[in-house]
Short mmCIF file of C-alpha atoms and ligand atoms in Angstrom, two decimals:
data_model
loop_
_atom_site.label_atom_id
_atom_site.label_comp_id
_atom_site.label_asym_id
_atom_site.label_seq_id
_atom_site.Cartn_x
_atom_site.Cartn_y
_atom_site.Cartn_z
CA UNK A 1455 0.00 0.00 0.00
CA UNK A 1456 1.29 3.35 -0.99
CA UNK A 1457 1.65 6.06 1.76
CA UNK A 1458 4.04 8.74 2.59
CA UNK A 1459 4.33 12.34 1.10
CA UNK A 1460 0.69 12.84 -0.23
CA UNK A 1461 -0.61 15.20 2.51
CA UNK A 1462 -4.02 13.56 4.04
CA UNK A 1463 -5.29 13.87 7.91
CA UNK A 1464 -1.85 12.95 9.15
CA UNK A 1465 0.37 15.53 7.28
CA UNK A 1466 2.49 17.33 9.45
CA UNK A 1467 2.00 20.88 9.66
CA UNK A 1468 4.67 22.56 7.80
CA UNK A 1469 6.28 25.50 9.17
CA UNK A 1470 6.73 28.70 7.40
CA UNK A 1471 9.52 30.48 7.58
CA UNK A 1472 8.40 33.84 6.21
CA UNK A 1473 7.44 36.24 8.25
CA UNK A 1474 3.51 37.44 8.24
CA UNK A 1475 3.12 34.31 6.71
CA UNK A 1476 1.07 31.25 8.64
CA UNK A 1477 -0.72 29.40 5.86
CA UNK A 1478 -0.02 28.38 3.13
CA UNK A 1479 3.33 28.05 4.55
CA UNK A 1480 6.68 28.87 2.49
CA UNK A 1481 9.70 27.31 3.77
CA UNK A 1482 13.22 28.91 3.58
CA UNK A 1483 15.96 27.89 1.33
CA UNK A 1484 17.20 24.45 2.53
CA UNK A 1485 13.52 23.48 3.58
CA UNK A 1486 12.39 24.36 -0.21
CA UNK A 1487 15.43 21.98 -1.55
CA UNK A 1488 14.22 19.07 0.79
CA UNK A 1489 10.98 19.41 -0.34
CA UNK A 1490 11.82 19.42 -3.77
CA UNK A 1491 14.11 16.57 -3.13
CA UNK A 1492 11.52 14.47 -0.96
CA UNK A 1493 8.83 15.11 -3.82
CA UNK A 1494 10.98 13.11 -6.26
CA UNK A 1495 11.79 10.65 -3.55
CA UNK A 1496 8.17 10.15 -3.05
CA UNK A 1497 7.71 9.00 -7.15
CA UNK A 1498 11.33 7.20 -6.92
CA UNK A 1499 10.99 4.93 -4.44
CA UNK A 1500 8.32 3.04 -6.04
CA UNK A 1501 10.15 2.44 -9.39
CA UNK A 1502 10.50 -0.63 -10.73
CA UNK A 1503 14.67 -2.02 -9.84
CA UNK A 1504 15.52 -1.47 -13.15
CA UNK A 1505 14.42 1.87 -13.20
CA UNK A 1506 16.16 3.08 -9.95
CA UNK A 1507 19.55 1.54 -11.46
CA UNK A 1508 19.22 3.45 -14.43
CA UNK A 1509 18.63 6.58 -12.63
CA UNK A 1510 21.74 5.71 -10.74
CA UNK A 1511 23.76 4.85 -13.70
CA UNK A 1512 23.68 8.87 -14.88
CA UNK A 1513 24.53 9.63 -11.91
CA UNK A 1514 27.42 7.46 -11.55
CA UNK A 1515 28.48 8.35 -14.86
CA UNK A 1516 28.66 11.84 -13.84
CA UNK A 1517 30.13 11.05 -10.92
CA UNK A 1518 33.25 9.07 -12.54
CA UNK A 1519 33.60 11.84 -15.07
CA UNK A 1520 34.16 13.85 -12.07
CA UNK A 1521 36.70 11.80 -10.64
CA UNK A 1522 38.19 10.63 -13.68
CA UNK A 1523 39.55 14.09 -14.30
CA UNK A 1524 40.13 15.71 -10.81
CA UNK A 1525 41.33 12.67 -8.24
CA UNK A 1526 44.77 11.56 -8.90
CA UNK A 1527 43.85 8.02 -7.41
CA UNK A 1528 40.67 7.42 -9.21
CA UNK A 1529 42.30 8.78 -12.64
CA UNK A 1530 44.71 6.09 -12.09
CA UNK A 1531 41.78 3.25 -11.03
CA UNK A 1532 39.38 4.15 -13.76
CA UNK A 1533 41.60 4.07 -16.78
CA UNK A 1534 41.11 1.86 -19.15
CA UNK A 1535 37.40 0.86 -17.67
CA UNK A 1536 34.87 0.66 -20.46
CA UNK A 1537 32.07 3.67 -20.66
CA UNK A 1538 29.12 3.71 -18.56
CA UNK A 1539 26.75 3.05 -21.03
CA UNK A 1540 28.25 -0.09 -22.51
CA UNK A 1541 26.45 -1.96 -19.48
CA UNK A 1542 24.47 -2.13 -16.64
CA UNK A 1543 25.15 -0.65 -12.93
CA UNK A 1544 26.89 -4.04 -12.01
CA UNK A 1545 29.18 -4.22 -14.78
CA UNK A 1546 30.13 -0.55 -14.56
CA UNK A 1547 31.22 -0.92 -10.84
CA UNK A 1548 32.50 -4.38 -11.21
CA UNK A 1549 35.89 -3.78 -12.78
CA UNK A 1550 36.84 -0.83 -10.59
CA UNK A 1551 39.04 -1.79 -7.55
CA UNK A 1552 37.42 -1.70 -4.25
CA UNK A 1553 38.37 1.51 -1.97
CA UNK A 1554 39.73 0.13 1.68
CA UNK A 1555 39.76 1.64 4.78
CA UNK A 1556 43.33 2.04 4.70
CA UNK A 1557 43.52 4.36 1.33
CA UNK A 1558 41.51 6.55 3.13
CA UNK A 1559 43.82 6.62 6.13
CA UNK A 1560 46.84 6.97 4.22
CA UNK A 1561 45.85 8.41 0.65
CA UNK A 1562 43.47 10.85 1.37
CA UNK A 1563 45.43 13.69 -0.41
CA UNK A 1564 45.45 11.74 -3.45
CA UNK A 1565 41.57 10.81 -3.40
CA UNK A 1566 40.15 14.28 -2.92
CA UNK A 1567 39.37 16.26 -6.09
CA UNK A 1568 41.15 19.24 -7.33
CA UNK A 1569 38.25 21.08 -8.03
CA UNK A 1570 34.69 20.58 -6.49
CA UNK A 1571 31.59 21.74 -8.70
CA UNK A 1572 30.42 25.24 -6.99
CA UNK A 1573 26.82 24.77 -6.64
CA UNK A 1574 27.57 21.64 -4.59
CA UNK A 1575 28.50 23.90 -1.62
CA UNK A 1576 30.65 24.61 1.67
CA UNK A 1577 33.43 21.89 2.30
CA UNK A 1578 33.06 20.23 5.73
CA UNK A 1579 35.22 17.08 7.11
CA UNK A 1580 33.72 14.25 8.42
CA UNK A 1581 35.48 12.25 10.76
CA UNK A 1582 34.82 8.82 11.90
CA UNK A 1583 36.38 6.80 14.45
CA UNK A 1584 34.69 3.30 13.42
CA UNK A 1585 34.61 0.89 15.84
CA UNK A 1586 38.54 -0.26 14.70
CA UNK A 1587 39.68 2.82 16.95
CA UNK A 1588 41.26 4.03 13.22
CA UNK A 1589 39.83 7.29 12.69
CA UNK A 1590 38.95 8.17 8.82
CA UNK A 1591 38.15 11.44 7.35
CA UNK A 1592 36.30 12.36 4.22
CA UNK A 1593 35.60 15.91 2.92
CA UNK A 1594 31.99 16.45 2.20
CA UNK A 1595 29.99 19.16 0.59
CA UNK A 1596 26.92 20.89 0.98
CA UNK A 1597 25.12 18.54 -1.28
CA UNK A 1598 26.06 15.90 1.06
CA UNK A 1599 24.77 17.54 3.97
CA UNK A 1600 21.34 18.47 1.91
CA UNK A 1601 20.74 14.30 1.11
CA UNK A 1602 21.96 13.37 4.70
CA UNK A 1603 18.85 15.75 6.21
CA UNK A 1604 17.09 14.89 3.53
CA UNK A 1605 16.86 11.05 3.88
CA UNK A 1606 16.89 11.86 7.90
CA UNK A 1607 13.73 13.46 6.82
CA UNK A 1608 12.36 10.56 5.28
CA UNK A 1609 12.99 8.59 7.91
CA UNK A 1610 10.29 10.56 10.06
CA UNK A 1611 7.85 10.12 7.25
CA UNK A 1612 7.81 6.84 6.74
CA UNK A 1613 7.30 5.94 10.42
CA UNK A 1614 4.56 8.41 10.56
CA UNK A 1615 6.56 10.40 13.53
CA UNK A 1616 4.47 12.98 15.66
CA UNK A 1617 6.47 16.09 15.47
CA UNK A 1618 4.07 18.08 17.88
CA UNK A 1619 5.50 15.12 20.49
CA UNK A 1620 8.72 15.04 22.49
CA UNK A 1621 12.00 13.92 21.77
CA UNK A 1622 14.91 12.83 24.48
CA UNK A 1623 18.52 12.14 22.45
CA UNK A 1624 21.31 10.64 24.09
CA UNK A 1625 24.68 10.37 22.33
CA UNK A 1626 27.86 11.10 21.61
CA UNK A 1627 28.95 14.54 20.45
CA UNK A 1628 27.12 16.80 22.77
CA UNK A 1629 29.77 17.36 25.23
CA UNK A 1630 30.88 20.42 24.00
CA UNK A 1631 27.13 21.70 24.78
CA UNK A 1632 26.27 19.50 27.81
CA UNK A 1633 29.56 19.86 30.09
CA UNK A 1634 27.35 19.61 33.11
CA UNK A 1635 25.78 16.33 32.56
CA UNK A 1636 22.31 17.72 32.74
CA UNK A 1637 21.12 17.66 29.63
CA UNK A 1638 20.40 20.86 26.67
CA UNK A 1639 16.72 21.51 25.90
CA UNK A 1640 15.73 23.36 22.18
CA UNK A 1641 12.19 24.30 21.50
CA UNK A 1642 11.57 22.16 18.32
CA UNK A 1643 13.44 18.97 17.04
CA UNK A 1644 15.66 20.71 15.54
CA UNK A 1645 17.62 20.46 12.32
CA UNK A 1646 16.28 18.98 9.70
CA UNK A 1647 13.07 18.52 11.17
CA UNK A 1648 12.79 22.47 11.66
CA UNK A 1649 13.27 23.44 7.97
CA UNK A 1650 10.15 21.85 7.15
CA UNK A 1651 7.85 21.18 9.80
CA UNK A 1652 6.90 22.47 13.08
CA UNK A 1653 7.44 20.42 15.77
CA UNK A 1654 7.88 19.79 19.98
CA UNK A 1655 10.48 20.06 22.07
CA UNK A 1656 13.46 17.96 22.30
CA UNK A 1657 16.21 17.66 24.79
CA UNK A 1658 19.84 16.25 24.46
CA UNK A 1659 22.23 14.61 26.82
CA UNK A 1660 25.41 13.43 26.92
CA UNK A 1661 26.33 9.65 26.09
CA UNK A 1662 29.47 9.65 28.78
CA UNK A 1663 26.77 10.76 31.54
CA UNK A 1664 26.40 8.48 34.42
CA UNK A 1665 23.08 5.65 33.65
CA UNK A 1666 21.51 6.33 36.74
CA UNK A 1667 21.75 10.06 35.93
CA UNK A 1668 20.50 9.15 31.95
CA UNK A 1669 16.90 7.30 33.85
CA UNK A 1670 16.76 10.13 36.40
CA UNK A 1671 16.71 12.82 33.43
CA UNK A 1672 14.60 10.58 31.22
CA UNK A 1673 12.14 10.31 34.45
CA UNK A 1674 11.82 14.30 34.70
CA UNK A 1675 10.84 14.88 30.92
CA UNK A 1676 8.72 11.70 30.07
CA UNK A 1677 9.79 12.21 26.41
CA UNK A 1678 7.63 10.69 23.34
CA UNK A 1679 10.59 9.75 21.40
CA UNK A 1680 14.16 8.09 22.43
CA UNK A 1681 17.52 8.28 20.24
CA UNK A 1682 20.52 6.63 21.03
CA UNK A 1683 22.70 3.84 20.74
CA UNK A 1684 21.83 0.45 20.72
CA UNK A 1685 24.62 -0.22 23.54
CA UNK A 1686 23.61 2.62 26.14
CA UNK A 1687 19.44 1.27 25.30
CA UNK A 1688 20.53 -2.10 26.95
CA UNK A 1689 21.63 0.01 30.03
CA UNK A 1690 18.38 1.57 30.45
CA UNK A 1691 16.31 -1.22 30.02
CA UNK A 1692 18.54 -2.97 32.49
CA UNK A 1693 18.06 -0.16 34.86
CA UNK A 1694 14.05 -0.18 34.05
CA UNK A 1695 13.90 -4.24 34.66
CA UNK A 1696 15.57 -4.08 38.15
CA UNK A 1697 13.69 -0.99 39.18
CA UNK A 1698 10.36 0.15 38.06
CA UNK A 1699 11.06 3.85 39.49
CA UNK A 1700 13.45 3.96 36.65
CA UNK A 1701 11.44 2.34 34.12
CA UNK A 1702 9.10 5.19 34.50
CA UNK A 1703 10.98 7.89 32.96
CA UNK A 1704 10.14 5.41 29.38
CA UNK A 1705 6.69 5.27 30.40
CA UNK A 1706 5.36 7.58 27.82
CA UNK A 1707 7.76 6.23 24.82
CA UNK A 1708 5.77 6.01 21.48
CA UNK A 1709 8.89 4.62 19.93
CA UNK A 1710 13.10 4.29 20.23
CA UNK A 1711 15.01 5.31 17.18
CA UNK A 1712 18.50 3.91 17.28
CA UNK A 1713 21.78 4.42 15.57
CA UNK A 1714 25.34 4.07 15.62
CA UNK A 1715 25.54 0.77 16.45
CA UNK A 1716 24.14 -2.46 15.78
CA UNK A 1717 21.05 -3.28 16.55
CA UNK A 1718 20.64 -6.96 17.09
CA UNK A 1719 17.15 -8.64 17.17
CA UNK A 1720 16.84 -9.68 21.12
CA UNK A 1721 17.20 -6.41 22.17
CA UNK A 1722 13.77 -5.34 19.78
CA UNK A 1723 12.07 -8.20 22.00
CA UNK A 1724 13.12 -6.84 25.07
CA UNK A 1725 12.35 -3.33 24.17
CA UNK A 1726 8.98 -4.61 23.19
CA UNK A 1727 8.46 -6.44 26.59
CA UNK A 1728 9.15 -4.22 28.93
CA UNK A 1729 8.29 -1.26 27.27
CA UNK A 1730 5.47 -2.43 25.06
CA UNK A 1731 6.96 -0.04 21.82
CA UNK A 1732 9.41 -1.00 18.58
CA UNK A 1733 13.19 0.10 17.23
CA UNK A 1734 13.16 1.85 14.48
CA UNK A 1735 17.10 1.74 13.45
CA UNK A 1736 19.18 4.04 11.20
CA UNK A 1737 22.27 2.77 9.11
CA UNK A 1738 24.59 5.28 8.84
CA UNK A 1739 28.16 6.18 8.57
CA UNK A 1740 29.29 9.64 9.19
CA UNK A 1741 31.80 9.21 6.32
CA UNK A 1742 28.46 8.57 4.09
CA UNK A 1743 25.26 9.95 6.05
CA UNK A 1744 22.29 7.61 5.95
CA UNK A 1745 22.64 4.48 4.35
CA UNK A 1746 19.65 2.48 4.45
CA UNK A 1747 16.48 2.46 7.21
CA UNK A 1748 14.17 0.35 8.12
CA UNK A 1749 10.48 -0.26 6.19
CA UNK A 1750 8.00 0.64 8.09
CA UNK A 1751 5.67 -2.50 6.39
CA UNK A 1752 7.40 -4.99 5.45
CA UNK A 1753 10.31 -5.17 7.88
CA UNK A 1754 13.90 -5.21 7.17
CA UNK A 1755 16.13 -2.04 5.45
CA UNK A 1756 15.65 -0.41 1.92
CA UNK A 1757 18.73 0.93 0.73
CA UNK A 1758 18.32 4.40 0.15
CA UNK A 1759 19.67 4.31 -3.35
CA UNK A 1760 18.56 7.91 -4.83
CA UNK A 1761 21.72 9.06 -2.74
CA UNK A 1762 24.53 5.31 -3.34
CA UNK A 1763 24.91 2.32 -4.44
CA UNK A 1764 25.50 -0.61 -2.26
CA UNK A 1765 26.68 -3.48 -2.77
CA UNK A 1766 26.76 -7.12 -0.96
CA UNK A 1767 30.05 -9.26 -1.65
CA UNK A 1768 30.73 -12.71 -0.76
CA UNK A 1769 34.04 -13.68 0.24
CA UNK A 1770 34.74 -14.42 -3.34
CA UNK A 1771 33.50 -10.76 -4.39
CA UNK A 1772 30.40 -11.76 -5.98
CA UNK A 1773 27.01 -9.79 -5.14
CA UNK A 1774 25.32 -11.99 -2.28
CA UNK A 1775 21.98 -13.54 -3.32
CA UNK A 1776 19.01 -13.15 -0.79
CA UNK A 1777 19.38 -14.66 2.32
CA UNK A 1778 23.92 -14.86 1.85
CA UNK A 1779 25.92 -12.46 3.85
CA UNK A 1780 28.63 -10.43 2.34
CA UNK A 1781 30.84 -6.95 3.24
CA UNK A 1782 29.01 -3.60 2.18
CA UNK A 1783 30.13 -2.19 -0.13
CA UNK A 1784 28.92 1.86 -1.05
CA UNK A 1785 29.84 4.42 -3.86
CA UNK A 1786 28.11 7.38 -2.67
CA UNK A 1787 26.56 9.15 -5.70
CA UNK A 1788 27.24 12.62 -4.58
CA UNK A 1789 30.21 13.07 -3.01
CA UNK A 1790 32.36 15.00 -5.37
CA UNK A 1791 35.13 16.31 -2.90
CA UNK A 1792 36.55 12.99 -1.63
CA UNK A 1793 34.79 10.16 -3.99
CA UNK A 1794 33.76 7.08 -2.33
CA UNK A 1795 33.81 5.07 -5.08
CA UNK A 1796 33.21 1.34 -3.91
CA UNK A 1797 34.14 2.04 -0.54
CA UNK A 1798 34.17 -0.93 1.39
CA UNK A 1799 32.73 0.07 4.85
CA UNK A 1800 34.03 -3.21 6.48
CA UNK A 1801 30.33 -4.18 7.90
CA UNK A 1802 28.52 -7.68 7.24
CA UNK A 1803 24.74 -7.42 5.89
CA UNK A 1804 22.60 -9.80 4.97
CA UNK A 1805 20.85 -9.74 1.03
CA UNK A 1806 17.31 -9.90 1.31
CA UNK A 1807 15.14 -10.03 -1.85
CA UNK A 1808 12.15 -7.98 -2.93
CA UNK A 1809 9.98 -6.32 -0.57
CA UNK A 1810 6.71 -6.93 0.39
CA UNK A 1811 5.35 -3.25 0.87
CA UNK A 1812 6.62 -2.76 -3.25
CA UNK A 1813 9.00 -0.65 -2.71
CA UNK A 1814 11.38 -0.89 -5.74
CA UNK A 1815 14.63 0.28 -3.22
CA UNK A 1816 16.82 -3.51 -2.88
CA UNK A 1817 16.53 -4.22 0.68
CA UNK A 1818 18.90 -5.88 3.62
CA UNK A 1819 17.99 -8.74 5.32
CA UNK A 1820 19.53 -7.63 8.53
CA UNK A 1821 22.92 -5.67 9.70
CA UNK A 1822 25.49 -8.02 11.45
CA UNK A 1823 28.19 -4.90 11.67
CA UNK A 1824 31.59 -4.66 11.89
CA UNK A 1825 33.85 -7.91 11.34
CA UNK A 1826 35.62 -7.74 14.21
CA UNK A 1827 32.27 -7.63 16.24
CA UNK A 1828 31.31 -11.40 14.90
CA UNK A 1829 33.45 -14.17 16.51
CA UNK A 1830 34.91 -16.38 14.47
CA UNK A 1831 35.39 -20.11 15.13
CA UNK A 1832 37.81 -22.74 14.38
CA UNK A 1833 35.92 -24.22 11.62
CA UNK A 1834 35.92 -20.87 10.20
CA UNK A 1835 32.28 -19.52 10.54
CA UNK A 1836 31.91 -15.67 11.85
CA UNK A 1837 28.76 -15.20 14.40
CA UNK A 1838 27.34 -12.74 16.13
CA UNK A 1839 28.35 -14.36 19.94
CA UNK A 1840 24.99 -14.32 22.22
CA UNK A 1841 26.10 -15.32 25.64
CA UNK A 1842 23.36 -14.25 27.78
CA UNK A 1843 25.63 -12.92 31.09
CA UNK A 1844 23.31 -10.41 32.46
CA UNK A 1845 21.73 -12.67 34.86
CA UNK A 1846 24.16 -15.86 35.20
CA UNK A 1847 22.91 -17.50 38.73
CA UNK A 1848 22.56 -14.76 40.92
CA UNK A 1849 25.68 -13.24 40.60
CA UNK A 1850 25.36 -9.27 40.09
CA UNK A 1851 26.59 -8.58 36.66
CA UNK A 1852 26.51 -4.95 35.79
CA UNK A 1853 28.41 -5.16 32.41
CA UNK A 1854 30.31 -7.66 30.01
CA UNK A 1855 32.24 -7.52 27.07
CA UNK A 1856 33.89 -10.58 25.45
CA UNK A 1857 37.14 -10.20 23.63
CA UNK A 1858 38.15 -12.48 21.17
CA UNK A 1859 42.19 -12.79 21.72
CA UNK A 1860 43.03 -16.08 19.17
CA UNK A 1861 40.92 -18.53 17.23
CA UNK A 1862 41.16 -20.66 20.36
CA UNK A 1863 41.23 -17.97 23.03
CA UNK A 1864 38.48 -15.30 24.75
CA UNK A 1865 38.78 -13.12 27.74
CA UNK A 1866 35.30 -12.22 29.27
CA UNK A 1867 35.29 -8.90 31.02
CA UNK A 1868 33.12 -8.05 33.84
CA UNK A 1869 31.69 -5.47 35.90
CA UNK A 1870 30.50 -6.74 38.91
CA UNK A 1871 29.07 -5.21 42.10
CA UNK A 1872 31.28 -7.48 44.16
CA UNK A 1873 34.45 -9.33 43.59
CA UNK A 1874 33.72 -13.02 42.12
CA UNK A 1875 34.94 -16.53 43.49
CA UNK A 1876 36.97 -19.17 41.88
CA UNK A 1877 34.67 -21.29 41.39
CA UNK A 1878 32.08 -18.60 39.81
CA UNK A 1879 34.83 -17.48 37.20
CA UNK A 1880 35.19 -21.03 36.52
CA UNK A 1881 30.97 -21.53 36.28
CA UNK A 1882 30.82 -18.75 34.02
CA UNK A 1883 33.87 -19.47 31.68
CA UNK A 1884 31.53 -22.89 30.92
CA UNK A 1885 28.65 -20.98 30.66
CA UNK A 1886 30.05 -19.20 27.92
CA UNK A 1887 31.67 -22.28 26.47
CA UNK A 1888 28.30 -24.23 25.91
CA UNK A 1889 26.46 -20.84 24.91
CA UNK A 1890 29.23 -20.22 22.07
CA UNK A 1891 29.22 -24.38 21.05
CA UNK A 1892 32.97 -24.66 21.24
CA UNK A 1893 35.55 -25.58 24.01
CA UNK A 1894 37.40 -22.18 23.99
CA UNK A 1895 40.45 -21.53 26.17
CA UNK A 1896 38.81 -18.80 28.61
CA UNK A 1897 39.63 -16.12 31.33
CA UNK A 1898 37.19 -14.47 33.62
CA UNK A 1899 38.21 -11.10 34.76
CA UNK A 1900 36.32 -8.94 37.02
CA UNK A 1901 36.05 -5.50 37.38
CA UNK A 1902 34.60 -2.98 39.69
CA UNK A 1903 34.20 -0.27 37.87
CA UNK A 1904 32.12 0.33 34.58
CA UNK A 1905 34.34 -1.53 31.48
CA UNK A 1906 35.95 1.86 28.89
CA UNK A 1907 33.70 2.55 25.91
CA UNK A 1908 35.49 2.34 22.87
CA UNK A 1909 36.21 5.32 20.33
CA UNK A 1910 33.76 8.03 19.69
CA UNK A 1911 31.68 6.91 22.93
CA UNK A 1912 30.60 3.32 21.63
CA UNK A 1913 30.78 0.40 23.85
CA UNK A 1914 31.49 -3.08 22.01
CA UNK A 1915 29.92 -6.17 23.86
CA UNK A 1916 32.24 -8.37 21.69
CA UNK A 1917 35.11 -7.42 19.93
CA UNK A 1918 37.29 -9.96 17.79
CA UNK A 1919 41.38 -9.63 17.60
CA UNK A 1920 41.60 -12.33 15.01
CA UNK A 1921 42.74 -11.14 11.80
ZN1 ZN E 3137 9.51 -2.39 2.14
#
């Protein structure tokens, strides 16, 4: 069934920004390019496959042009490679070498473009840390910024968001704001929300603060909406199970949006136990904005392919059929100051196949993130590790993180209210053995205070050494 754009009863009210003027309302610059923008989204996303790849194909074309003549390393990748129009999208992107991590780390000055069109805007750099701790940055314009908000934007249509309701957000990269630990309130929702619609208030707080602070503040403003990270959600409903004082503060929740991090299925159920509401959860990259989000009919995540191009490879580089797992892969179609031309993002998905709401945009199954955030046994599968510590036999587990250290090898990390005995390190190393199906070499090691989120304020409740 279609819905989306077409104003009926549940339109949101857009905001004007013109003075004098209430009705019909006129928004300013930026909020008359998104809506311009989210117009042609509303026709595109119901195109047949064939016609979305098309689409994309002219605007990869342009995009190589682009880079063909004004990056030093794509001139030197792209030579040779047939036209665009002698194929399809596949067998355009097919012959050009993948773009690693690493090239962006060390051959950045060589990637970026000489000369950036002018009407695609102010230069920013994004920087991300990615979970590897190996920070990458990417120069992005003002057209970048424009399809970011604008597929944000989307987002909030397509789950039919309230903007007249409330909106809590806790994460990282407030701190320069929130140096007290108690929280920023704005009077709408703020950027992009703002350029088009009217909307209620929203508060921020910082990711680092304390989780007993995080359920007091949430318990004081009763907020419609939650962001934040899939990691610092588990806190809170941790918090909320032990204590129903502290569940409170998400007693009015219509819905937690989540980013940033994985999102892996068990916590959905929990969420929708305890709280009785669903995860919607973003894919996104700050290196490439949004990259895919979640259908609000038929379940899993369309690729939001008016903006890239991603693709699923199998360990032999061949695109992943539904249901097969391979590394993402994404040439972002408008970033003509540092191309990200087959950028390999170094995150699992899983291929799903056609959609049931009819949605031509190819969807993913499911998100199994970073590599080194799957375990990977002896007989040389990779899974996602569920080991189901919170509540091992009484013993009061605040926090655990399992670290992969060989193929044979894991350390489990703990932190506990009190110090543990011998023979409970030894219970739980088996506990984890027969949850994981293999006879690893383990040690338990116990902690009293909280374990050290990772880079950029994300915690990692397994991380992998093995190459
Ligand atoms: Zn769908």
């Amino acid at each position: 069934m279609k819905q989306g754009l077409l104003p009926d009863a549940t339109w949101p009210r857009l905001q004007s920004r013109l003075s004098g003027l209430a009705w019909p309302a006129v928004p300013g610059q930026q909020g008359l390019q998104m809506a311009a923008l989210l117009t042609q989204l509303e026709q595109s996303q119901w195109w047949p496959v064939a016609a979305i790849e098309q689409a994309q194909l002219r605007q990869l074309d342009a995009l190589l042009e682009h880079a063909r003549r004004h990056s030093r390393f794509h001139a030197a990748r792209l030579a040779g490679l047939p036209p665009t129009q002698a194929g399809g999208l596949q067998e355009c992107l097919q012959p050009i070498p993948l773009l690693r991590r690493a090239d962006l780390q060390s051959r950045r000055a060589e990637i970026d473009c000489d000369r950036v069109p002018p009407g695609h805007g102010n230069l920013s750099l994004a920087q991300s840390t990615g979970s590897t701790g190996e920070p990458v940055s990417v120069r992005r314009s003002g057209l970048n910024d424009l399809i970011w908000m604008t597929m944000t934007l989307r987002e909030h249509l397509w789950q039919r968001r309230d903007f007249s309701q409330s909106l809590a957000i806790i994460r990282a990269g407030l701190a320069e704001e929130d140096t007290e630990r108690r929280g920023i309130s704005w009077a709408d929702w703020g950027s992009p929300t703002n350029h088009l619609f009217a909307s209620g208030s929203s508060w921020g707080l910082n990711l680092q603060t304390d989780i007993v602070r995080q359920a007091e503040w949430l318990r004081s403003l009763m907020p419609a909406y939650l962001l934040t990270y899939p990691s610092n959600l588990t806190a809170l409903l941790d918090l909320a199970e032990d204590d129903p004082e502290r569940r409170a503060g998400l007693g009015r929740l219509m819905q937690v949006r989540t980013i940033g991090e994985t999102l892996r299925e068990p916590l959905r159920m929990r969420c929708r136990q305890l709280l009785g509401v669903e995860i919607a959860d973003i894919y996104s990259t700050q290196e490439i904005g949004v990259i895919a989000i979640e259908c609000p009919q038929g379940g899993g995540y369309h690729v939001m392919s008016e903006g890239l191009v991603l693709e699923l490879l199998r360990d032999d580089d061949q695109p992943c059929a539904a249901g097969e797992t391979g590394r993402v892969v994404v040439t972002d179609l408008h970033n003509f100051a540092t191309p990200l031309i087959r950028y390999d993002l170094g995150d699992l998905a899983e291929a799903d196949g056609p959609c049931s709401c009819g949605r031509g945009l190819p969807k993913i199954r499911r998100i199994l993130g970073r590599q080194r955030n799957l375990l990977r046994l002896p007989d040389g599968r990779r899974v996602w590790p569920a080991s189901g510590l919170r509540k091992f036999s009484g013993i009061p587990i605040r926090q655990y993180q399992l670290v992969q250290l060989t193929l044979e090898k894991l350390e489990v990390r703990l932190h506990v209210a009190r110090p543990l005995s011998a023979d409970e390190g030894r219970a739980i190393a088996e506990h984890v053995r027969q949850s994981l199906g293999h006879r690893f070499e383990i040690d338990v090691l116990d902690f009293a205070a909280p374990l050290p989120k990772g880079p950029g304020g994300k915690f990692e409740q397994f991380v992998s050494c093995v190459a």
